Short mmCIF file of C-alpha atoms in Angstrom, two decimals:
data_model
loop_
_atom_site.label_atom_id
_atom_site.label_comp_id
_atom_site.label_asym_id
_atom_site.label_seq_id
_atom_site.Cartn_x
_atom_site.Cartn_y
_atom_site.Cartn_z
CA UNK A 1 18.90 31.14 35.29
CA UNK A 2 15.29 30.96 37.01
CA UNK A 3 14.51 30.10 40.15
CA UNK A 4 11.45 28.31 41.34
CA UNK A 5 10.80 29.62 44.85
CA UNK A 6 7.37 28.25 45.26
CA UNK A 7 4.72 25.48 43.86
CA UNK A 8 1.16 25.33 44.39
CA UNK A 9 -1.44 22.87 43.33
CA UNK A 10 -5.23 23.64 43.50
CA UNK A 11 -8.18 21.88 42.75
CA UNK A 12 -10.83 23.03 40.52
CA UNK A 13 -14.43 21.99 39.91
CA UNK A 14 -16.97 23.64 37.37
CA UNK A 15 -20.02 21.96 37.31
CA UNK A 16 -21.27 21.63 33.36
CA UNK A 17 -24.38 23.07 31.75
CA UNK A 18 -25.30 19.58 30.52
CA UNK A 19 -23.78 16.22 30.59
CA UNK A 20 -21.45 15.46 27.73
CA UNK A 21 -21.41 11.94 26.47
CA UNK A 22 -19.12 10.18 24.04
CA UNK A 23 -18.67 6.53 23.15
CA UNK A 24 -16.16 5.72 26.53
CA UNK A 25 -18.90 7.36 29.20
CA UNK A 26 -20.49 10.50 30.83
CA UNK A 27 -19.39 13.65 32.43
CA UNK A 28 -21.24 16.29 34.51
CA UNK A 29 -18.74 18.28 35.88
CA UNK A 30 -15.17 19.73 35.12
CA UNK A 31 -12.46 18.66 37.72
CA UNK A 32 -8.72 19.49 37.31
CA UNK A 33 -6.08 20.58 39.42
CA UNK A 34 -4.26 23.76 39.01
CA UNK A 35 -0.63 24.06 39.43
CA UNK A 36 0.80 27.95 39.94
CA UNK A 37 4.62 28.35 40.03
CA UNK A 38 6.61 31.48 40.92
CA UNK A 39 10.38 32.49 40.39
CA UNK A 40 12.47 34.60 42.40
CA UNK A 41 11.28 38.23 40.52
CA UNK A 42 7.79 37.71 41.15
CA UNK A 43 6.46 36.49 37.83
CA UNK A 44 3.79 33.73 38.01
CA UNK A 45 2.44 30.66 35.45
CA UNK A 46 -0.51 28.42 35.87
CA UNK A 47 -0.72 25.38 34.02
CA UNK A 48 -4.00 22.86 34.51
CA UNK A 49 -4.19 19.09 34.47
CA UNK A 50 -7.62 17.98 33.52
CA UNK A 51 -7.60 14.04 32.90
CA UNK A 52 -11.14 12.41 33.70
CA UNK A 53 -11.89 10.36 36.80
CA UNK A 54 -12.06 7.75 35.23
CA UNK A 55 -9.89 5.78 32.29
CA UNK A 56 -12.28 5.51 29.59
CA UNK A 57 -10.03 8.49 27.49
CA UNK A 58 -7.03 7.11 28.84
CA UNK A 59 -5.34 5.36 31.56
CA UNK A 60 -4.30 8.60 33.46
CA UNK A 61 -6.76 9.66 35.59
CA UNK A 62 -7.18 12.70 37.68
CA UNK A 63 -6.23 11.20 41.03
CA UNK A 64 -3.26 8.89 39.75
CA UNK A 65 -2.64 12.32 38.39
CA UNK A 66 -2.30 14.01 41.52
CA UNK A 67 -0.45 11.78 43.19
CA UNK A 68 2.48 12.10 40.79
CA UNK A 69 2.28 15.66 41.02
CA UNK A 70 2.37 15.66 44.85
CA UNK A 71 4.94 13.57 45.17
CA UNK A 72 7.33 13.49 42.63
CA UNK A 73 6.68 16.11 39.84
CA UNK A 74 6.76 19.40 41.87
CA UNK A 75 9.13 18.17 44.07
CA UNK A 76 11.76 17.50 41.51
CA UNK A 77 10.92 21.30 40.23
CA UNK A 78 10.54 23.09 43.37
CA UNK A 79 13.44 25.24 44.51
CA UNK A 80 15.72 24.71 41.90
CA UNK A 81 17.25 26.78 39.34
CA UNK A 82 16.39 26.20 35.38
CA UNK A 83 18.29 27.79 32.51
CA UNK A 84 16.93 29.29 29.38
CA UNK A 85 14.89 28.18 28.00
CA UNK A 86 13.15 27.06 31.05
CA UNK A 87 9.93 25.32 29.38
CA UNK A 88 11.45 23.12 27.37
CA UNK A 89 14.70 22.43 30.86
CA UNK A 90 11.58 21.57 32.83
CA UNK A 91 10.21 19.19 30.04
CA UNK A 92 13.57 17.16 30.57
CA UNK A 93 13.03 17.37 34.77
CA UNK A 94 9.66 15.99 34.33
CA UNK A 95 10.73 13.24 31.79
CA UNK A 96 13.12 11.61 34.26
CA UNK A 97 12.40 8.86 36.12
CA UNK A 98 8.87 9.22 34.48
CA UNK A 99 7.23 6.83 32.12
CA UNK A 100 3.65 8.59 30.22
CA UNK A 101 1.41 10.80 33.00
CA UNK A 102 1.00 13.57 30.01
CA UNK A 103 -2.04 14.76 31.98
CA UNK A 104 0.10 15.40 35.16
CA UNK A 105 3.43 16.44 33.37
CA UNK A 106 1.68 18.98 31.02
CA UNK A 107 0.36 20.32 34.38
CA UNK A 108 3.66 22.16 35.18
CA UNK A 109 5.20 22.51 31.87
CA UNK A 110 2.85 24.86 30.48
CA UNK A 111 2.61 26.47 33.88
CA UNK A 112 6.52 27.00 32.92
CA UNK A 113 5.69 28.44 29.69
CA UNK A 114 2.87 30.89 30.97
CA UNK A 115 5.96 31.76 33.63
CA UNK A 116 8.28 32.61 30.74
CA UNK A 117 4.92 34.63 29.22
CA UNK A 118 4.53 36.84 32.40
CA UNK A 119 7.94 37.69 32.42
CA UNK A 120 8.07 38.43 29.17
CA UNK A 121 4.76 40.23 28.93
CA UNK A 122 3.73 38.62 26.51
CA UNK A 123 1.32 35.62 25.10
CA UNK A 124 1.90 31.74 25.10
CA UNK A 125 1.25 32.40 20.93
CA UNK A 126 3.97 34.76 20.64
CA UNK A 127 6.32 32.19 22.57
CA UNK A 128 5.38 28.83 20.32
CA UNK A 129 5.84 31.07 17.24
CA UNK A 130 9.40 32.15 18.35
CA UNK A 131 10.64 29.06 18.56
CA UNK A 132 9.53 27.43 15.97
CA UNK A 133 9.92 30.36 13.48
CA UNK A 134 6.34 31.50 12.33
CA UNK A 135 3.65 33.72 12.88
CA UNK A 136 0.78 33.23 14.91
CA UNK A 137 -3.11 34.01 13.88
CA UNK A 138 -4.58 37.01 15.80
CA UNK A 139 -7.52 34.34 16.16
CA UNK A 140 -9.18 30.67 15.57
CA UNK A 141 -11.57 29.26 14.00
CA UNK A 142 -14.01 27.13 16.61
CA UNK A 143 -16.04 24.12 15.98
CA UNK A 144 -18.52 22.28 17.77
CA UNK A 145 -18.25 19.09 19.74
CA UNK A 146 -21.93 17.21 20.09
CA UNK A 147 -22.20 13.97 22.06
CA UNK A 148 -24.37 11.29 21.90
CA UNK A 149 -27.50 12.54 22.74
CA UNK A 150 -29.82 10.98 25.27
CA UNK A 151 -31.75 7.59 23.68
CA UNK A 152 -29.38 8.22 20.86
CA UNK A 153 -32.37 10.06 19.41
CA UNK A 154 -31.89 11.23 16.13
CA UNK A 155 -34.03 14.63 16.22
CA UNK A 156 -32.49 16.35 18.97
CA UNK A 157 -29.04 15.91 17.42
CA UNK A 158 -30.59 17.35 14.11
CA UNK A 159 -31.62 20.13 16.52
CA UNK A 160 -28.14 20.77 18.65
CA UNK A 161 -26.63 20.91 14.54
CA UNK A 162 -28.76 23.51 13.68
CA UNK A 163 -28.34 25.32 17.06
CA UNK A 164 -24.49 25.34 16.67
CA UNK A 165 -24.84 26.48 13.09
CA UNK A 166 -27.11 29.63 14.73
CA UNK A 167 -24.38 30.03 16.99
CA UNK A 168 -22.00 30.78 14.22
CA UNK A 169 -19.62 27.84 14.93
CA UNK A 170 -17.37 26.79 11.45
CA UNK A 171 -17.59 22.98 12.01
CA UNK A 172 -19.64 20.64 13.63
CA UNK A 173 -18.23 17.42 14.94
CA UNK A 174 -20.70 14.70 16.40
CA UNK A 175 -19.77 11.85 18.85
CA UNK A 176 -20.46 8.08 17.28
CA UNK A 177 -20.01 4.71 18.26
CA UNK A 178 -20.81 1.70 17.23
CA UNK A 179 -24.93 1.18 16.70
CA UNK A 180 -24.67 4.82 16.83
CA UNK A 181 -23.14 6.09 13.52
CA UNK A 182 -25.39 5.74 10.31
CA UNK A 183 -27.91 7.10 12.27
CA UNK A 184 -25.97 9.99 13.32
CA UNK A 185 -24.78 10.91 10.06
CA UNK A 186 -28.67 10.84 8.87
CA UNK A 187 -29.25 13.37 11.56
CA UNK A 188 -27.05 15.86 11.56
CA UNK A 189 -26.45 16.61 7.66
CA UNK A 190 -30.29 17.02 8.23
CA UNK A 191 -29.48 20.04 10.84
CA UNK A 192 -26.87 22.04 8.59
CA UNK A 193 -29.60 21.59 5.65
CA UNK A 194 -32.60 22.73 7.65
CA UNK A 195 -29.82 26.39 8.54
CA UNK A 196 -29.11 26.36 4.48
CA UNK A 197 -25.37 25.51 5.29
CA UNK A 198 -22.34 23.71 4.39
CA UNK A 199 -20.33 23.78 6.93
CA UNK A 200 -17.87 20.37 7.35
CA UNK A 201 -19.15 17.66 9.25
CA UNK A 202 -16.62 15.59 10.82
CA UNK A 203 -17.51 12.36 13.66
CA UNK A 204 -15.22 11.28 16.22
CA UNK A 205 -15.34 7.74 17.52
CA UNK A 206 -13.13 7.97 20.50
CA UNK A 207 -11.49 4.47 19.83
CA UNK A 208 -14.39 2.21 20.21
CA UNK A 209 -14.49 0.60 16.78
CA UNK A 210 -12.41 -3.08 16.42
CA UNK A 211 -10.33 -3.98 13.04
CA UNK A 212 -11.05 -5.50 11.23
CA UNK A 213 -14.24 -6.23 13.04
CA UNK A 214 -15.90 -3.22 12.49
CA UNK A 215 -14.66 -2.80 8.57
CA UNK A 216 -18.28 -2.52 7.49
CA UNK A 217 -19.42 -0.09 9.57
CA UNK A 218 -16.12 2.71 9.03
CA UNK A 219 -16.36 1.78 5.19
CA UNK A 220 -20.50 3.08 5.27
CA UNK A 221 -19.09 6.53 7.12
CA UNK A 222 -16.74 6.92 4.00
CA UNK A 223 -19.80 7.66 2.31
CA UNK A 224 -21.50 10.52 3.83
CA UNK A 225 -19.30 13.17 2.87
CA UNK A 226 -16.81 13.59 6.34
CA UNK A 227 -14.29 16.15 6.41
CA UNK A 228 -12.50 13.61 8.19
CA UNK A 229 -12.98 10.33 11.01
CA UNK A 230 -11.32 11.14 14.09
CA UNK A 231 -9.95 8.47 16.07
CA UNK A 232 -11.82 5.47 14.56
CA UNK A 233 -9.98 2.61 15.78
CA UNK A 234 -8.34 2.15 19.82
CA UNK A 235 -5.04 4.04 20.47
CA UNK A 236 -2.45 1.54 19.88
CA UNK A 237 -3.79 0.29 16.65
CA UNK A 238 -1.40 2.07 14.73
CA UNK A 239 -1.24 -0.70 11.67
CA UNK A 240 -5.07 -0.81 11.35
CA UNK A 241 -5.29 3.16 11.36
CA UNK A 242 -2.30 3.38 8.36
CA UNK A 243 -4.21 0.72 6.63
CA UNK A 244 -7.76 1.81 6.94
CA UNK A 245 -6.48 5.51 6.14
CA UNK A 246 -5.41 4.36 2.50
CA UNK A 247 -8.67 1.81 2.27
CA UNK A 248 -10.57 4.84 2.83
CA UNK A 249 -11.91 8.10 0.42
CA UNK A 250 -11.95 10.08 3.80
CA UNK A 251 -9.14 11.11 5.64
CA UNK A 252 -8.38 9.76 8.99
CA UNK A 253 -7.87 11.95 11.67
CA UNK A 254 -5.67 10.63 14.71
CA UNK A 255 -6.68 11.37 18.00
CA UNK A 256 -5.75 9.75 21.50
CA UNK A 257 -3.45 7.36 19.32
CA UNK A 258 -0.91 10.35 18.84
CA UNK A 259 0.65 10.27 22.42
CA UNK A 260 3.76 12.44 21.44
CA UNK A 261 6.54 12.74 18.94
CA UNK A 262 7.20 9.46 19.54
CA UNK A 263 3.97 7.97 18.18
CA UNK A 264 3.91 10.57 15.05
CA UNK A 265 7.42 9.51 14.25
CA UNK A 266 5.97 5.88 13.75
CA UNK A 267 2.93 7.03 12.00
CA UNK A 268 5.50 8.61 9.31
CA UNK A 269 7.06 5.59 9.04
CA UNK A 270 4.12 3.55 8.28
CA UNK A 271 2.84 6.19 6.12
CA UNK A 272 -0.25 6.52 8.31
CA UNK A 273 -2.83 9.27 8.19
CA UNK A 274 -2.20 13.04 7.81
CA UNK A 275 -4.78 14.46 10.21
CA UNK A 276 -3.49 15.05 13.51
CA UNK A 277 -5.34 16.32 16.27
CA UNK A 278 -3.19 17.64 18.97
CA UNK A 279 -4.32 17.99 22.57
CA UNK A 280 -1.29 19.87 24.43
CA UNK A 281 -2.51 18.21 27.76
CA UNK A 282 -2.96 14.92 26.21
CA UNK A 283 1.02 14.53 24.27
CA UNK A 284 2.64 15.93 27.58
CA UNK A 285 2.66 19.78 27.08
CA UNK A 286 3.98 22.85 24.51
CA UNK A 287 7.86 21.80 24.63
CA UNK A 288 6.16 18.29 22.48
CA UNK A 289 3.70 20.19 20.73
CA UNK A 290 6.55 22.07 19.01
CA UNK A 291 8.72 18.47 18.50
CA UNK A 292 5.20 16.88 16.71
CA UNK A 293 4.83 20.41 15.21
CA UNK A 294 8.23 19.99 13.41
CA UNK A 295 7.58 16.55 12.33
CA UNK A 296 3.82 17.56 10.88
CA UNK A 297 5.61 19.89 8.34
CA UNK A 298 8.02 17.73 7.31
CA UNK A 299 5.32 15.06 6.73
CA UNK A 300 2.96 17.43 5.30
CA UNK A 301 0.68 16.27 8.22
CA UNK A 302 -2.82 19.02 8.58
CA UNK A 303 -3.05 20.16 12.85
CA UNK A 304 -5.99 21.38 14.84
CA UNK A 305 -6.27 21.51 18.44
CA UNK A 306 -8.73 19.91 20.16
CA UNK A 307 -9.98 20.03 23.62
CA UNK A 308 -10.76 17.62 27.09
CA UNK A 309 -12.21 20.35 27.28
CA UNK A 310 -10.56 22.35 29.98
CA UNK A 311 -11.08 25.62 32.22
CA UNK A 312 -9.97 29.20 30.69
CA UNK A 313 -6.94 28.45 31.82
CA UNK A 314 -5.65 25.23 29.96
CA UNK A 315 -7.36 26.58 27.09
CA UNK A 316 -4.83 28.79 26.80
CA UNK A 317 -2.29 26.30 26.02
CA UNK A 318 -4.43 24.85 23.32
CA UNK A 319 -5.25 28.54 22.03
CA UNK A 320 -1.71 29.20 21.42
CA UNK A 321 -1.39 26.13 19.58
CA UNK A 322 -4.34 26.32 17.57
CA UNK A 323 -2.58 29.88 16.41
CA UNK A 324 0.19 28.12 14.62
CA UNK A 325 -0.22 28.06 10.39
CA UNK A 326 -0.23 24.67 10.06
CA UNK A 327 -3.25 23.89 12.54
CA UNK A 328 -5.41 24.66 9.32
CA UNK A 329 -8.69 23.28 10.53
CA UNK A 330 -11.33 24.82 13.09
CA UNK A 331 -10.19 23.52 16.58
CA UNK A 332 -12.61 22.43 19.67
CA UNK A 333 -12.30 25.60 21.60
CA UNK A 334 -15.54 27.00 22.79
CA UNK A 335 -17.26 29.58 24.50
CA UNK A 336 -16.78 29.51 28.31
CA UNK A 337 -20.61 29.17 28.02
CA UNK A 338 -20.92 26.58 25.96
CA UNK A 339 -19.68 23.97 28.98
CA UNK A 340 -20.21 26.17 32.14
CA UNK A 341 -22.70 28.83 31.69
CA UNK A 342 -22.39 32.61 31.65
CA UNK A 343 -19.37 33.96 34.06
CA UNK A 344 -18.68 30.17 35.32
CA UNK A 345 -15.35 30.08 34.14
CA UNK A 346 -11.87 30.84 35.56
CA UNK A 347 -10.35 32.70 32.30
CA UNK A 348 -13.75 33.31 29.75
CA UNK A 349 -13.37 32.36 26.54
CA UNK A 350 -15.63 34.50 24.01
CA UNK A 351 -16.22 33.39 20.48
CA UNK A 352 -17.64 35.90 17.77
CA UNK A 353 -20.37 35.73 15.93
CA UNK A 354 -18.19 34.71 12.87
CA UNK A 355 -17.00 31.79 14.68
CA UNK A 356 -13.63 32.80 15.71
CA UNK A 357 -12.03 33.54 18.86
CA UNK A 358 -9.37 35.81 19.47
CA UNK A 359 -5.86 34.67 20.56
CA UNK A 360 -4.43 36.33 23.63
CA UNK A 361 -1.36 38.04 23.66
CA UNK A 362 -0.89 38.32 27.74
CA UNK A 363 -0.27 35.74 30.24
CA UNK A 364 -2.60 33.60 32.44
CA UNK A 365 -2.02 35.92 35.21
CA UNK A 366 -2.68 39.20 33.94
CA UNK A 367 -6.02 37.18 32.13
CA UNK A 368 -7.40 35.87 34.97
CA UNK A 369 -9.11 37.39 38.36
CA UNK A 370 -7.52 36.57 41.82
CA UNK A 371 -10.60 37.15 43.81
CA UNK A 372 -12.53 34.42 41.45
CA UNK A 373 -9.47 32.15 41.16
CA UNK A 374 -9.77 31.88 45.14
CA UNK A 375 -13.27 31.27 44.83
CA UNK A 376 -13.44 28.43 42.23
CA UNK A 377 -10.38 26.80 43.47
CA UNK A 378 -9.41 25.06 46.86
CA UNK A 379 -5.16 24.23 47.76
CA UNK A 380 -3.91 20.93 47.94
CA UNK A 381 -1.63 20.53 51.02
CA UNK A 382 1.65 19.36 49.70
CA UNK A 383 3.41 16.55 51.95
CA UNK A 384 6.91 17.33 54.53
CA UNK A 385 8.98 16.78 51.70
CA UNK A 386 7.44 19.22 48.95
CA UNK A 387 6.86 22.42 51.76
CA UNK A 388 10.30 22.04 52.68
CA UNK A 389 11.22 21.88 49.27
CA UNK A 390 9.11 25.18 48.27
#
């Protein structure tokens, strides 16, 4: 059995280098909250919410998030005891009495698994491939995410492709949206030609194109040579993404539509696309990762991890996952300085020259340094009922 003696929940803001813009709106900085939780030997796991402010991703948002998390979700965690194995107990703790919140659930359920990691000295990797029975990669392959670019201007995303290419990245995904797609697939093939590459393009739509409104426009992407179309169509349009996957040559990649095992199982069903992206943050945490993990193999469904994209420390969670051998294509992680500069980041992330970045094999709290966790964070007071609880 472990015990939860204490809960704490931070806040955390890192201002980004630029804004990043995709088809729902605009971001500038990176706010999250932090939850740290520590047993009864000393160990300690961190776990990070990071839903945007506001819904245009999804209808969580940060402060709804919060809420939950101040007063239900650590409450119904704090001192209690949790048998082995004590991820995947807490998974069913947050689940009751609780109806979606992924953002705010993953929060302490991966700070669960990073607790198991300390204890165990070891990496969230090494846990995910223990229970599901493989072997993790010693590192990823990263790709680039490019928004829309300011006036939707067609050079300057020619020149942020061949900048990423420089960079070493092994795929480049752009951001499109409706009035904003031909163009953008003009542009950027232009920027992997002008490096004298052919590295996979892919475009991600964030849900803003209508079916069968919008027919016309997807059916003019499935010409210009996609790896895949990520997240064409809105989240619950599960029959229009099954049906536009077999009406088109190019492989439809599910996004914000694959909420959890739930909404794979019913993809299966209707034989729907076989490109999943999984965000652990976004389906609820690593205990459902490994449940749509299992269901991806049987289907013969292809995995890569994207990103919101969170601090060093969420990445971690979608690091480990990106490990696994059936996540087969380059995931969103990045450079710390990609999004917040050199040294603005809580954990760094560091991506070689070849593209890759290398998986680690220790916990969030032997990664990351106290004295700059204090600085970049500030605590959340917890109400009567959750101090008295922790």
């Amino acid at each position: 059995m472990t015990r939860i003696v204490r809960a704490e929940l931070y806040e955390l803001t890192l201002p980004l280098v630029e804004p990043f813009v995709i088809s729902g709106g605009a971001i500038t900085e990176r706010r999250s909250l932090i939850v740290v939780l520590h047993d009864e030997a000393g160990h300690v796991g961190y776990g990070e919410c990071p839903p945007f402010e506001l819904p245009f991703y999804s209808e969580e948002t940060l402060t709804g998030a919060r809420d939950l998390i101040q007063r239900l979700l650590l409450p119904n965690v704090g001192a209690r005891e949790f048998a082995a194995p004590v991820p995947e107990a807490m998974a069913a703790v947050l689940h009751d009495g609780v109806r979606g919140n992924w953002f705010a659930r993953a929060a302490i359920e991966t700070a669960a698994w990073d607790l198991e990691a300390h204890a165990r000295g070891t990496g969230l990797a090494d846990l995910l491939g223990e229970r599901l029975g493989v072997k993790p990669a010693p590192a990823v392959d990263c790709g680039v995410a490019l928004g829309i670019p300011p006036d939707r201007n067609g050079d300057v995303l020619t020149r942020w492709v061949a900048d990423a290419v420089e960079r070493g990245y092994r795929r480049v995904k752009i951001k499109v949206a409706p009035g904003w797609d031909a163009a953008a697939v003009r542009a950027a093939p232009r920027g992997l030609a002008g490096a004298g590459t052919d590295l996979p393009l892919t475009v991600d739509a964030n849900g803003s194109y209508e079916w069968p409104r919008d027919e016309t426009a997807l059916r003019a992407l499935d010409d210009a040579g996609l790896l895949y179309i990520e997240q064409p169509l809105h989240p619950d349009e599960l029959v229009g993404h099954a049906r536009l996957a077999a009406a088109l040559r190019t492989p439809v990649c599910l996004d914000e539509t694959l909420r959890d095992a739930r909404a794979a199982r019913q993809v299966i069903a209707l034989n729907g696309p076989k490109v999943w992206n999984i965000k652990v943050h976004r389906v609820g945490g690593l205990s459902e990762v490994c449940a749509i993990y299992r269901l991806a193999a049987e289907y013969g469904a292809k995995l890569w991890a994207g990103t919101m994209p969170e601090s060093g420390i969420g990445s971690q969670a979608a690091l480990a996952a990106a490990a696994l051998p059936r996540f087969v294509y380059p995931s969103d992680l990045e450079p710390s300085s990609r999004w917040f500069g050199r040294n603005g980041d809580i954990i760094k992330l560091s991506m070689d020259p070849e593209g890759r970045m290398a998986v680690p094999r220790q916990s969030c709290g032997r990664l990351l340094d106290p004295a700059r966790f204090r600085l970049l964070t500030s605590p959340v007071p917890l109400g009567r009922h959750e101090q008295a609880e922790h």
